Amino acid sequence: MGKSCMIDTAVMGAKGVMDVTIPPGTAQKDVTDMCFAAIVGGIPLSFIDQQNNVVRVVKWYRRIFHGSPILILTMSERNRGNEYAQVTGAVRKVVGMDVKVILDASPNSLPSEATSTERQEVLRLEELTAEEMLQLPQLADLFKRLDEAGPNFSTTVLSLLGGNPARCERLAGSLDLPCTDDEIRDIVEMFCAELVSKVYVDSQLMLTREPKFREIFALLKTKEALPITVLTDRQLELPSPCKILRVRKVAGKTVLMPSSPVAALVFQHSCEEDATLKALHNLIWGSSAPAAIPDSETAHADSTASAPRQ
């Protein structure tokens, strides 16, 4: 489940939950002012010190609800060239006033010191397994409609979209109106083709900025994951953010792998858009046999980091 979805579920029914979006590059004082304004129910005013008002609000909250208010800081993703928001000092100050703070952050939105103080609990979420996806009640109607379009067609679609509920929910939104079986397949193909095009464009931009990535892409044509040394040996660093590759732990080893099944499909076809779209069409229309559903432990570092895909 996505980070925001998990947080929403965790705080559901809680009293005094506030949410503040922090743009990249926000200065520490501005972050503090935004937090204080959310707690006292006002707007950030740099010329007014709200600290005493925050103390009073938290005091009365604890008397009434016998707990601490919860402040969720949603950290906006940094684009190329953006500075980090200066949240570390601001969060320390707010927590010191007996407010619980949750940072809803993507991997590139926080400086390393924000998660290395040993005073916090860090949760890293991976994509859901196939079984978990199939159990999500909000996607039940989608999977039912997909299987009505063809035997086990939902399995094929999951093999393309992976364990990201948000992708499936967007697809479900495209299937709101009544559709024939062929129209459902057409909509799925157009939806996935858009994902293919985004991966293709990102891959070409990465090659334009750093041609050495061509060697990495070539290795991923036949391998599901690569040892992280393929980056360090070539003195390469992933762009931030990187939408087509990710670094993760698999079986205790750090590996580099495609960020999604669609990204893997593009790499398997040498980052050629037309070839990938043809393969996508064949997956959706050419076979009634379902494709295998990848889950969060599909790649095994001991074998995939060195052995070609069978």
PDB file of N, CA and C in Angstrom, residues 28-113:
ATOM      1  N   GLN A  28      14.115  26.436   7.442  1.00  0.00           N
ATOM      2  CA  GLN A  28      13.708  25.872   8.731  1.00  0.00           C
ATOM      3  C   GLN A  28      12.682  26.749   9.437  1.00  0.00           C
ATOM      4  N   LYS A  29      12.879  28.064   9.454  1.00  0.00           N
ATOM      5  CA  LYS A  29      11.924  28.946  10.143  1.00  0.00           C
ATOM      6  C   LYS A  29      10.549  28.869   9.474  1.00  0.00           C
ATOM      7  N   ASP A  30      10.536  28.798   8.144  1.00  0.00           N
ATOM      8  CA  ASP A  30       9.256  28.718   7.438  1.00  0.00           C
ATOM      9  C   ASP A  30       8.562  27.388   7.725  1.00  0.00           C
ATOM     10  N   VAL A  31       9.339  26.297   7.806  1.00  0.00           N
ATOM     11  CA  VAL A  31       8.750  25.002   8.153  1.00  0.00           C
ATOM     12  C   VAL A  31       8.136  25.073   9.550  1.00  0.00           C
ATOM     13  N   THR A  32       8.882  25.676  10.490  1.00  0.00           N
ATOM     14  CA  THR A  32       8.377  25.810  11.861  1.00  0.00           C
ATOM     15  C   THR A  32       7.097  26.637  11.899  1.00  0.00           C
ATOM     16  N   ASP A  33       7.090  27.758  11.179  1.00  0.00           N
ATOM     17  CA  ASP A  33       5.895  28.614  11.138  1.00  0.00           C
ATOM     18  C   ASP A  33       4.703  27.859  10.562  1.00  0.00           C
ATOM     19  N   MET A  34       4.928  27.050   9.515  1.00  0.00           N
ATOM     20  CA  MET A  34       3.841  26.289   8.899  1.00  0.00           C
ATOM     21  C   MET A  34       3.289  25.246   9.872  1.00  0.00           C
ATOM     22  N   CYS A  35       4.186  24.619  10.623  1.00  0.00           N
ATOM     23  CA  CYS A  35       3.755  23.635  11.629  1.00  0.00           C
ATOM     24  C   CYS A  35       2.944  24.305  12.735  1.00  0.00           C
ATOM     25  N   PHE A  36       3.459  25.419  13.251  1.00  0.00           N
ATOM     26  CA  PHE A  36       2.756  26.131  14.325  1.00  0.00           C
ATOM     27  C   PHE A  36       1.374  26.595  13.850  1.00  0.00           C
ATOM     28  N   ALA A  37       1.302  27.112  12.616  1.00  0.00           N
ATOM     29  CA  ALA A  37       0.027  27.608  12.095  1.00  0.00           C
ATOM     30  C   ALA A  37      -0.988  26.481  11.974  1.00  0.00           C
ATOM     31  N   ALA A  38      -0.535  25.298  11.566  1.00  0.00           N
ATOM     32  CA  ALA A  38      -1.444  24.156  11.455  1.00  0.00           C
ATOM     33  C   ALA A  38      -1.984  23.753  12.824  1.00  0.00           C
ATOM     34  N   ILE A  39      -1.144  23.832  13.832  1.00  0.00           N
ATOM     35  CA  ILE A  39      -1.554  23.411  15.185  1.00  0.00           C
ATOM     36  C   ILE A  39      -2.555  24.386  15.789  1.00  0.00           C
ATOM     37  N   VAL A  40      -2.311  25.675  15.606  1.00  0.00           N
ATOM     38  CA  VAL A  40      -3.204  26.667  16.231  1.00  0.00           C
ATOM     39  C   VAL A  40      -4.370  27.046  15.330  1.00  0.00           C
ATOM     40  N   GLY A  41      -4.362  26.534  14.082  1.00  0.00           N
ATOM     41  CA  GLY A  41      -5.487  26.803  13.192  1.00  0.00           C
ATOM     42  C   GLY A  41      -5.450  28.156  12.525  1.00  0.00           C
ATOM     43  N   GLY A  42      -4.263  28.647  12.228  1.00  0.00           N
ATOM     44  CA  GLY A  42      -4.142  29.941  11.567  1.00  0.00           C
ATOM     45  C   GLY A  42      -3.341  29.824  10.288  1.00  0.00           C
ATOM     46  N   ILE A  43      -2.814  30.948   9.818  1.00  0.00           N
ATOM     47  CA  ILE A  43      -1.953  30.967   8.643  1.00  0.00           C
ATOM     48  C   ILE A  43      -0.547  31.321   9.099  1.00  0.00           C
ATOM     49  N   PRO A  44       0.480  30.821   8.374  1.00  0.00           N
ATOM     50  CA  PRO A  44       1.857  31.108   8.794  1.00  0.00           C
ATOM     51  C   PRO A  44       2.154  32.611   8.748  1.00  0.00           C
ATOM     52  N   LEU A  45       2.551  33.170   9.859  1.00  0.00           N
ATOM     53  CA  LEU A  45       2.911  34.589   9.950  1.00  0.00           C
ATOM     54  C   LEU A  45       4.279  34.687  10.591  1.00  0.00           C
ATOM     55  N   SER A  46       5.264  35.056   9.790  1.00  0.00           N
ATOM     56  CA  SER A  46       6.643  35.060  10.279  1.00  0.00           C
ATOM     57  C   SER A  46       6.874  36.111  11.357  1.00  0.00           C
ATOM     58  N   PHE A  47       6.040  37.176  11.400  1.00  0.00           N
ATOM     59  CA  PHE A  47       6.272  38.249  12.367  1.00  0.00           C
ATOM     60  C   PHE A  47       5.548  38.008  13.692  1.00  0.00           C
ATOM     61  N   ILE A  48       4.832  36.875  13.821  1.00  0.00           N
ATOM     62  CA  ILE A  48       4.148  36.534  15.071  1.00  0.00           C
ATOM     63  C   ILE A  48       4.691  35.213  15.603  1.00  0.00           C
ATOM     64  N   ASP A  49       5.166  35.205  16.829  1.00  0.00           N
ATOM     65  CA  ASP A  49       5.660  33.982  17.455  1.00  0.00           C
ATOM     66  C   ASP A  49       4.474  33.212  18.043  1.00  0.00           C
ATOM     67  N   GLN A  50       4.154  32.087  17.416  1.00  0.00           N
ATOM     68  CA  GLN A  50       2.998  31.294  17.826  1.00  0.00           C
ATOM     69  C   GLN A  50       3.346  30.246  18.879  1.00  0.00           C
ATOM     70  N   GLN A  51       4.577  30.235  19.355  1.00  0.00           N
ATOM     71  CA  GLN A  51       5.017  29.155  20.234  1.00  0.00           C
ATOM     72  C   GLN A  51       4.151  29.048  21.488  1.00  0.00           C
ATOM     73  N   ASN A  52       3.840  30.165  22.122  1.00  0.00           N
ATOM     74  CA  ASN A  52       3.012  30.119  23.332  1.00  0.00           C
ATOM     75  C   ASN A  52       1.604  29.607  23.035  1.00  0.00           C
ATOM     76  N   ASN A  53       1.078  29.996  21.872  1.00  0.00           N
ATOM     77  CA  ASN A  53      -0.243  29.505  21.484  1.00  0.00           C
ATOM     78  C   ASN A  53      -0.227  27.998  21.254  1.00  0.00           C
ATOM     79  N   VAL A  54       0.868  27.494  20.661  1.00  0.00           N
ATOM     80  CA  VAL A  54       1.002  26.056  20.447  1.00  0.00           C
ATOM     81  C   VAL A  54       1.011  25.319  21.780  1.00  0.00           C
ATOM     82  N   VAL A  55       1.747  25.849  22.731  1.00  0.00           N
ATOM     83  CA  VAL A  55       1.815  25.226  24.061  1.00  0.00           C
ATOM     84  C   VAL A  55       0.424  25.126  24.670  1.00  0.00           C
ATOM     85  N   ARG A  56      -0.367  26.190  24.552  1.00  0.00           N
ATOM     86  CA  ARG A  56      -1.715  26.175  25.133  1.00  0.00           C
ATOM     87  C   ARG A  56      -2.621  25.172  24.414  1.00  0.00           C
ATOM     88  N   VAL A  57      -2.536  25.128  23.070  1.00  0.00           N
ATOM     89  CA  VAL A  57      -3.365  24.189  22.302  1.00  0.00           C
ATOM     90  C   VAL A  57      -3.037  22.745  22.681  1.00  0.00           C
ATOM     91  N   VAL A  58      -1.747  22.430  22.747  1.00  0.00           N
ATOM     92  CA  VAL A  58      -1.329  21.067  23.084  1.00  0.00           C
ATOM     93  C   VAL A  58      -1.758  20.713  24.506  1.00  0.00           C
ATOM     94  N   LYS A  59      -1.657  21.682  25.441  1.00  0.00           N
ATOM     95  CA  LYS A  59      -2.057  21.440  26.833  1.00  0.00           C
ATOM     96  C   LYS A  59      -3.531  21.071  26.917  1.00  0.00           C
ATOM     97  N   TRP A  60      -4.395  21.837  26.248  1.00  0.00           N
ATOM     98  CA  TRP A  60      -5.826  21.547  26.294  1.00  0.00           C
ATOM     99  C   TRP A  60      -6.168  20.267  25.528  1.00  0.00           C
ATOM    100  N   TYR A  61      -5.448  20.033  24.442  1.00  0.00           N
ATOM    101  CA  TYR A  61      -5.678  18.786  23.703  1.00  0.00           C
ATOM    102  C   TYR A  61      -5.420  17.578  24.597  1.00  0.00           C
ATOM    103  N   ARG A  62      -4.315  17.601  25.321  1.00  0.00           N
ATOM    104  CA  ARG A  62      -3.964  16.471  26.185  1.00  0.00           C
ATOM    105  C   ARG A  62      -4.986  16.299  27.312  1.00  0.00           C
ATOM    106  N   ARG A  63      -5.507  17.408  27.826  1.00  0.00           N
ATOM    107  CA  ARG A  63      -6.526  17.308  28.887  1.00  0.00           C
ATOM    108  C   ARG A  63      -7.815  16.667  28.368  1.00  0.00           C
ATOM    109  N   ILE A  64      -8.176  17.017  27.136  1.00  0.00           N
ATOM    110  CA  ILE A  64      -9.464  16.551  26.592  1.00  0.00           C
ATOM    111  C   ILE A  64      -9.355  15.144  26.015  1.00  0.00           C
ATOM    112  N   PHE A  65      -8.292  14.883  25.241  1.00  0.00           N
ATOM    113  CA  PHE A  65      -8.185  13.626  24.500  1.00  0.00           C
ATOM    114  C   PHE A  65      -7.160  12.646  25.082  1.00  0.00           C
ATOM    115  N   HIS A  66      -6.434  13.088  26.115  1.00  0.00           N
ATOM    116  CA  HIS A  66      -5.474  12.214  26.805  1.00  0.00           C
ATOM    117  C   HIS A  66      -4.440  11.619  25.838  1.00  0.00           C
ATOM    118  N   GLY A  67      -3.887  12.462  25.009  1.00  0.00           N
ATOM    119  CA  GLY A  67      -2.850  12.034  24.072  1.00  0.00           C
ATOM    120  C   GLY A  67      -2.221  13.250  23.432  1.00  0.00           C
ATOM    121  N   SER A  68      -1.390  13.023  22.445  1.00  0.00           N
ATOM    122  CA  SER A  68      -0.719  14.121  21.747  1.00  0.00           C
ATOM    123  C   SER A  68      -1.328  14.319  20.364  1.00  0.00           C
ATOM    124  N   PRO A  69      -1.444  15.570  19.910  1.00  0.00           N
ATOM    125  CA  PRO A  69      -1.893  15.801  18.532  1.00  0.00           C
ATOM    126  C   PRO A  69      -0.877  15.244  17.538  1.00  0.00           C
ATOM    127  N   ILE A  70      -1.345  14.965  16.332  1.00  0.00           N
ATOM    128  CA  ILE A  70      -0.499  14.355  15.302  1.00  0.00           C
ATOM    129  C   ILE A  70      -0.353  15.325  14.135  1.00  0.00           C
ATOM    130  N   LEU A  71       0.872  15.587  13.751  1.00  0.00           N
ATOM    131  CA  LEU A  71       1.164  16.485  12.632  1.00  0.00           C
ATOM    132  C   LEU A  71       1.826  15.672  11.519  1.00  0.00           C
ATOM    133  N   ILE A  72       1.194  15.611  10.368  1.00  0.00           N
ATOM    134  CA  ILE A  72       1.747  14.899   9.210  1.00  0.00           C
ATOM    135  C   ILE A  72       2.389  15.916   8.284  1.00  0.00           C
ATOM    136  N   LEU A  73       3.670  15.768   8.037  1.00  0.00           N
ATOM    137  CA  LEU A  73       4.376  16.637   7.094  1.00  0.00           C
ATOM    138  C   LEU A  73       4.569  15.863   5.790  1.00  0.00           C
ATOM    139  N   THR A  74       3.866  16.278   4.765  1.00  0.00           N
ATOM    140  CA  THR A  74       3.989  15.648   3.449  1.00  0.00           C
ATOM    141  C   THR A  74       5.112  16.334   2.695  1.00  0.00           C
ATOM    142  N   MET A  75       6.190  15.601   2.463  1.00  0.00           N
ATOM    143  CA  MET A  75       7.378  16.167   1.834  1.00  0.00           C
ATOM    144  C   MET A  75       7.278  16.028   0.317  1.00  0.00           C
ATOM    145  N   SER A  76       7.201  17.164  -0.369  1.00  0.00           N
ATOM    146  CA  SER A  76       7.101  17.141  -1.825  1.00  0.00           C
ATOM    147  C   SER A  76       8.395  16.612  -2.437  1.00  0.00           C
ATOM    148  N   GLU A  77       8.255  15.876  -3.526  1.00  0.00           N
ATOM    149  CA  GLU A  77       9.413  15.293  -4.197  1.00  0.00           C
ATOM    150  C   GLU A  77      10.308  16.386  -4.773  1.00  0.00           C
ATOM    151  N   ARG A  78      11.612  16.193  -4.630  1.00  0.00           N
ATOM    152  CA  ARG A  78      12.571  17.160  -5.179  1.00  0.00           C
ATOM    153  C   ARG A  78      12.825  16.864  -6.649  1.00  0.00           C
ATOM    154  N   ASN A  79      12.774  17.890  -7.470  1.00  0.00           N
ATOM    155  CA  ASN A  79      13.196  17.744  -8.855  1.00  0.00           C
ATOM    156  C   ASN A  79      14.670  18.084  -8.967  1.00  0.00           C
ATOM    157  N   ARG A  80      15.220  17.838 -10.124  1.00  0.00           N
ATOM    158  CA  ARG A  80      16.644  18.074 -10.358  1.00  0.00           C
ATOM    159  C   ARG A  80      16.992  19.524 -10.029  1.00  0.00           C
ATOM    160  N   GLY A  81      17.975  19.725  -9.159  1.00  0.00           N
ATOM    161  CA  GLY A  81      18.433  21.062  -8.804  1.00  0.00           C
ATOM    162  C   GLY A  81      17.776  21.652  -7.570  1.00  0.00           C
ATOM    163  N   ASN A  82      16.685  21.034  -7.080  1.00  0.00           N
ATOM    164  CA  ASN A  82      16.015  21.553  -5.880  1.00  0.00           C
ATOM    165  C   ASN A  82      16.828  21.251  -4.629  1.00  0.00           C
ATOM    166  N   GLU A  83      16.778  22.154  -3.663  1.00  0.00           N
ATOM    167  CA  GLU A  83      17.404  21.934  -2.363  1.00  0.00           C
ATOM    168  C   GLU A  83      16.437  21.164  -1.460  1.00  0.00           C
ATOM    169  N   TYR A  84      17.000  20.519  -0.422  1.00  0.00           N
ATOM    170  CA  TYR A  84      16.160  19.863   0.572  1.00  0.00           C
ATOM    171  C   TYR A  84      15.430  20.911   1.414  1.00  0.00           C
ATOM    172  N   ALA A  85      14.209  20.585   1.817  1.00  0.00           N
ATOM    173  CA  ALA A  85      13.535  21.398   2.834  1.00  0.00           C
ATOM    174  C   ALA A  85      14.239  21.179   4.168  1.00  0.00           C
ATOM    175  N   GLN A  86      14.381  22.233   4.940  1.00  0.00           N
ATOM    176  CA  GLN A  86      15.112  22.156   6.211  1.00  0.00           C
ATOM    177  C   GLN A  86      14.144  21.760   7.331  1.00  0.00           C
ATOM    178  N   VAL A  87      13.858  20.458   7.376  1.00  0.00           N
ATOM    179  CA  VAL A  87      12.834  19.985   8.315  1.00  0.00           C
ATOM    180  C   VAL A  87      13.404  19.475   9.630  1.00  0.00           C
ATOM    181  N   THR A  88      14.663  19.086   9.658  1.00  0.00           N
ATOM    182  CA  THR A  88      15.197  18.401  10.832  1.00  0.00           C
ATOM    183  C   THR A  88      15.049  19.232  12.101  1.00  0.00           C
ATOM    184  N   GLY A  89      15.529  20.480  12.085  1.00  0.00           N
ATOM    185  CA  GLY A  89      15.444  21.319  13.267  1.00  0.00           C
ATOM    186  C   GLY A  89      14.009  21.670  13.620  1.00  0.00           C
ATOM    187  N   ALA A  90      13.183  21.910  12.595  1.00  0.00           N
ATOM    188  CA  ALA A  90      11.783  22.260  12.847  1.00  0.00           C
ATOM    189  C   ALA A  90      11.041  21.104  13.507  1.00  0.00           C
ATOM    190  N   VAL A  91      11.276  19.891  13.016  1.00  0.00           N
ATOM    191  CA  VAL A  91      10.614  18.721  13.593  1.00  0.00           C
ATOM    192  C   VAL A  91      11.070  18.509  15.029  1.00  0.00           C
ATOM    193  N   ARG A  92      12.353  18.687  15.288  1.00  0.00           N
ATOM    194  CA  ARG A  92      12.863  18.523  16.652  1.00  0.00           C
ATOM    195  C   ARG A  92      12.169  19.504  17.604  1.00  0.00           C
ATOM    196  N   LYS A  93      11.948  20.730  17.131  1.00  0.00           N
ATOM    197  CA  LYS A  93      11.309  21.736  17.981  1.00  0.00           C
ATOM    198  C   LYS A  93       9.850  21.385  18.242  1.00  0.00           C
ATOM    199  N   VAL A  94       9.135  20.940  17.202  1.00  0.00           N
ATOM    200  CA  VAL A  94       7.717  20.617  17.356  1.00  0.00           C
ATOM    201  C   VAL A  94       7.539  19.387  18.249  1.00  0.00           C
ATOM    202  N   VAL A  95       8.386  18.369  18.045  1.00  0.00           N
ATOM    203  CA  VAL A  95       8.305  17.168  18.875  1.00  0.00           C
ATOM    204  C   VAL A  95       8.582  17.509  20.332  1.00  0.00           C
ATOM    205  N   GLY A  96       9.488  18.454  20.555  1.00  0.00           N
ATOM    206  CA  GLY A  96       9.797  18.878  21.920  1.00  0.00           C
ATOM    207  C   GLY A  96       8.623  19.547  22.620  1.00  0.00           C
ATOM    208  N   MET A  97       7.597  19.922  21.852  1.00  0.00           N
ATOM    209  CA  MET A  97       6.393  20.538  22.423  1.00  0.00           C
ATOM    210  C   MET A  97       5.275  19.520  22.571  1.00  0.00           C
ATOM    211  N   ASP A  98       5.653  18.230  22.545  1.00  0.00           N
ATOM    212  CA  ASP A  98       4.729  17.121  22.790  1.00  0.00           C
ATOM    213  C   ASP A  98       3.722  16.926  21.656  1.00  0.00           C
ATOM    214  N   VAL A  99       4.198  17.117  20.421  1.00  0.00           N
ATOM    215  CA  VAL A  99       3.396  16.837  19.230  1.00  0.00           C
ATOM    216  C   VAL A  99       4.043  15.668  18.499  1.00  0.00           C
ATOM    217  N   LYS A 100       3.234  14.676  18.106  1.00  0.00           N
ATOM    218  CA  LYS A 100       3.755  13.569  17.316  1.00  0.00           C
ATOM    219  C   LYS A 100       3.853  14.012  15.858  1.00  0.00           C
ATOM    220  N   VAL A 101       4.994  13.752  15.225  1.00  0.00           N
ATOM    221  CA  VAL A 101       5.209  14.171  13.845  1.00  0.00           C
ATOM    222  C   VAL A 101       5.442  12.949  12.971  1.00  0.00           C
ATOM    223  N   ILE A 102       4.708  12.889  11.864  1.00  0.00           N
ATOM    224  CA  ILE A 102       4.896  11.839  10.853  1.00  0.00           C
ATOM    225  C   ILE A 102       5.380  12.512   9.575  1.00  0.00           C
ATOM    226  N   LEU A 103       6.518  12.057   9.056  1.00  0.00           N
ATOM    227  CA  LEU A 103       7.037  12.576   7.796  1.00  0.00           C
ATOM    228  C   LEU A 103       6.623  11.624   6.676  1.00  0.00           C
ATOM    229  N   ASP A 104       5.769  12.091   5.794  1.00  0.00           N
ATOM    230  CA  ASP A 104       5.356  11.325   4.624  1.00  0.00           C
ATOM    231  C   ASP A 104       6.276  11.739   3.485  1.00  0.00           C
ATOM    232  N   ALA A 105       7.358  10.965   3.300  1.00  0.00           N
ATOM    233  CA  ALA A 105       8.442  11.421   2.437  1.00  0.00           C
ATOM    234  C   ALA A 105       8.806  10.385   1.395  1.00  0.00           C
ATOM    235  N   SER A 106       9.072  10.844   0.175  1.00  0.00           N
ATOM    236  CA  SER A 106       9.652   9.984  -0.845  1.00  0.00           C
ATOM    237  C   SER A 106      11.155   9.901  -0.595  1.00  0.00           C
ATOM    238  N   PRO A 107      11.834   8.892  -1.174  1.00  0.00           N
ATOM    239  CA  PRO A 107      13.252   8.673  -0.835  1.00  0.00           C
ATOM    240  C   PRO A 107      14.160   9.870  -1.065  1.00  0.00           C
ATOM    241  N   ASN A 108      13.827  10.726  -2.041  1.00  0.00           N
ATOM    242  CA  ASN A 108      14.758  11.815  -2.350  1.00  0.00           C
ATOM    243  C   ASN A 108      14.350  13.141  -1.728  1.00  0.00           C
ATOM    244  N   SER A 109      13.330  13.139  -0.858  1.00  0.00           N
ATOM    245  CA  SER A 109      12.825  14.408  -0.339  1.00  0.00           C
ATOM    246  C   SER A 109      13.403  14.779   1.024  1.00  0.00           C
ATOM    247  N   LEU A 110      14.165  13.877   1.640  1.00  0.00           N
ATOM    248  CA  LEU A 110      14.718  14.139   2.965  1.00  0.00           C
ATOM    249  C   LEU A 110      16.242  14.081   2.940  1.00  0.00           C
ATOM    250  N   PRO A 111      16.920  14.980   3.639  1.00  0.00           N
ATOM    251  CA  PRO A 111      18.369  14.853   3.792  1.00  0.00           C
ATOM    252  C   PRO A 111      18.684  13.651   4.679  1.00  0.00           C
ATOM    253  N   SER A 112      19.862  13.094   4.526  1.00  0.00           N
ATOM    254  CA  SER A 112      20.216  11.873   5.248  1.00  0.00           C
ATOM    255  C   SER A 112      20.148  12.055   6.759  1.00  0.00           C
ATOM    256  N   GLU A 113      20.463  13.269   7.254  1.00  0.00           N
ATOM    257  CA  GLU A 113      20.474  13.467   8.710  1.00  0.00           C
ATOM    258  C   GLU A 113      19.069  13.362   9.308  1.00  0.00           C
TER     259      GLU A 113
END
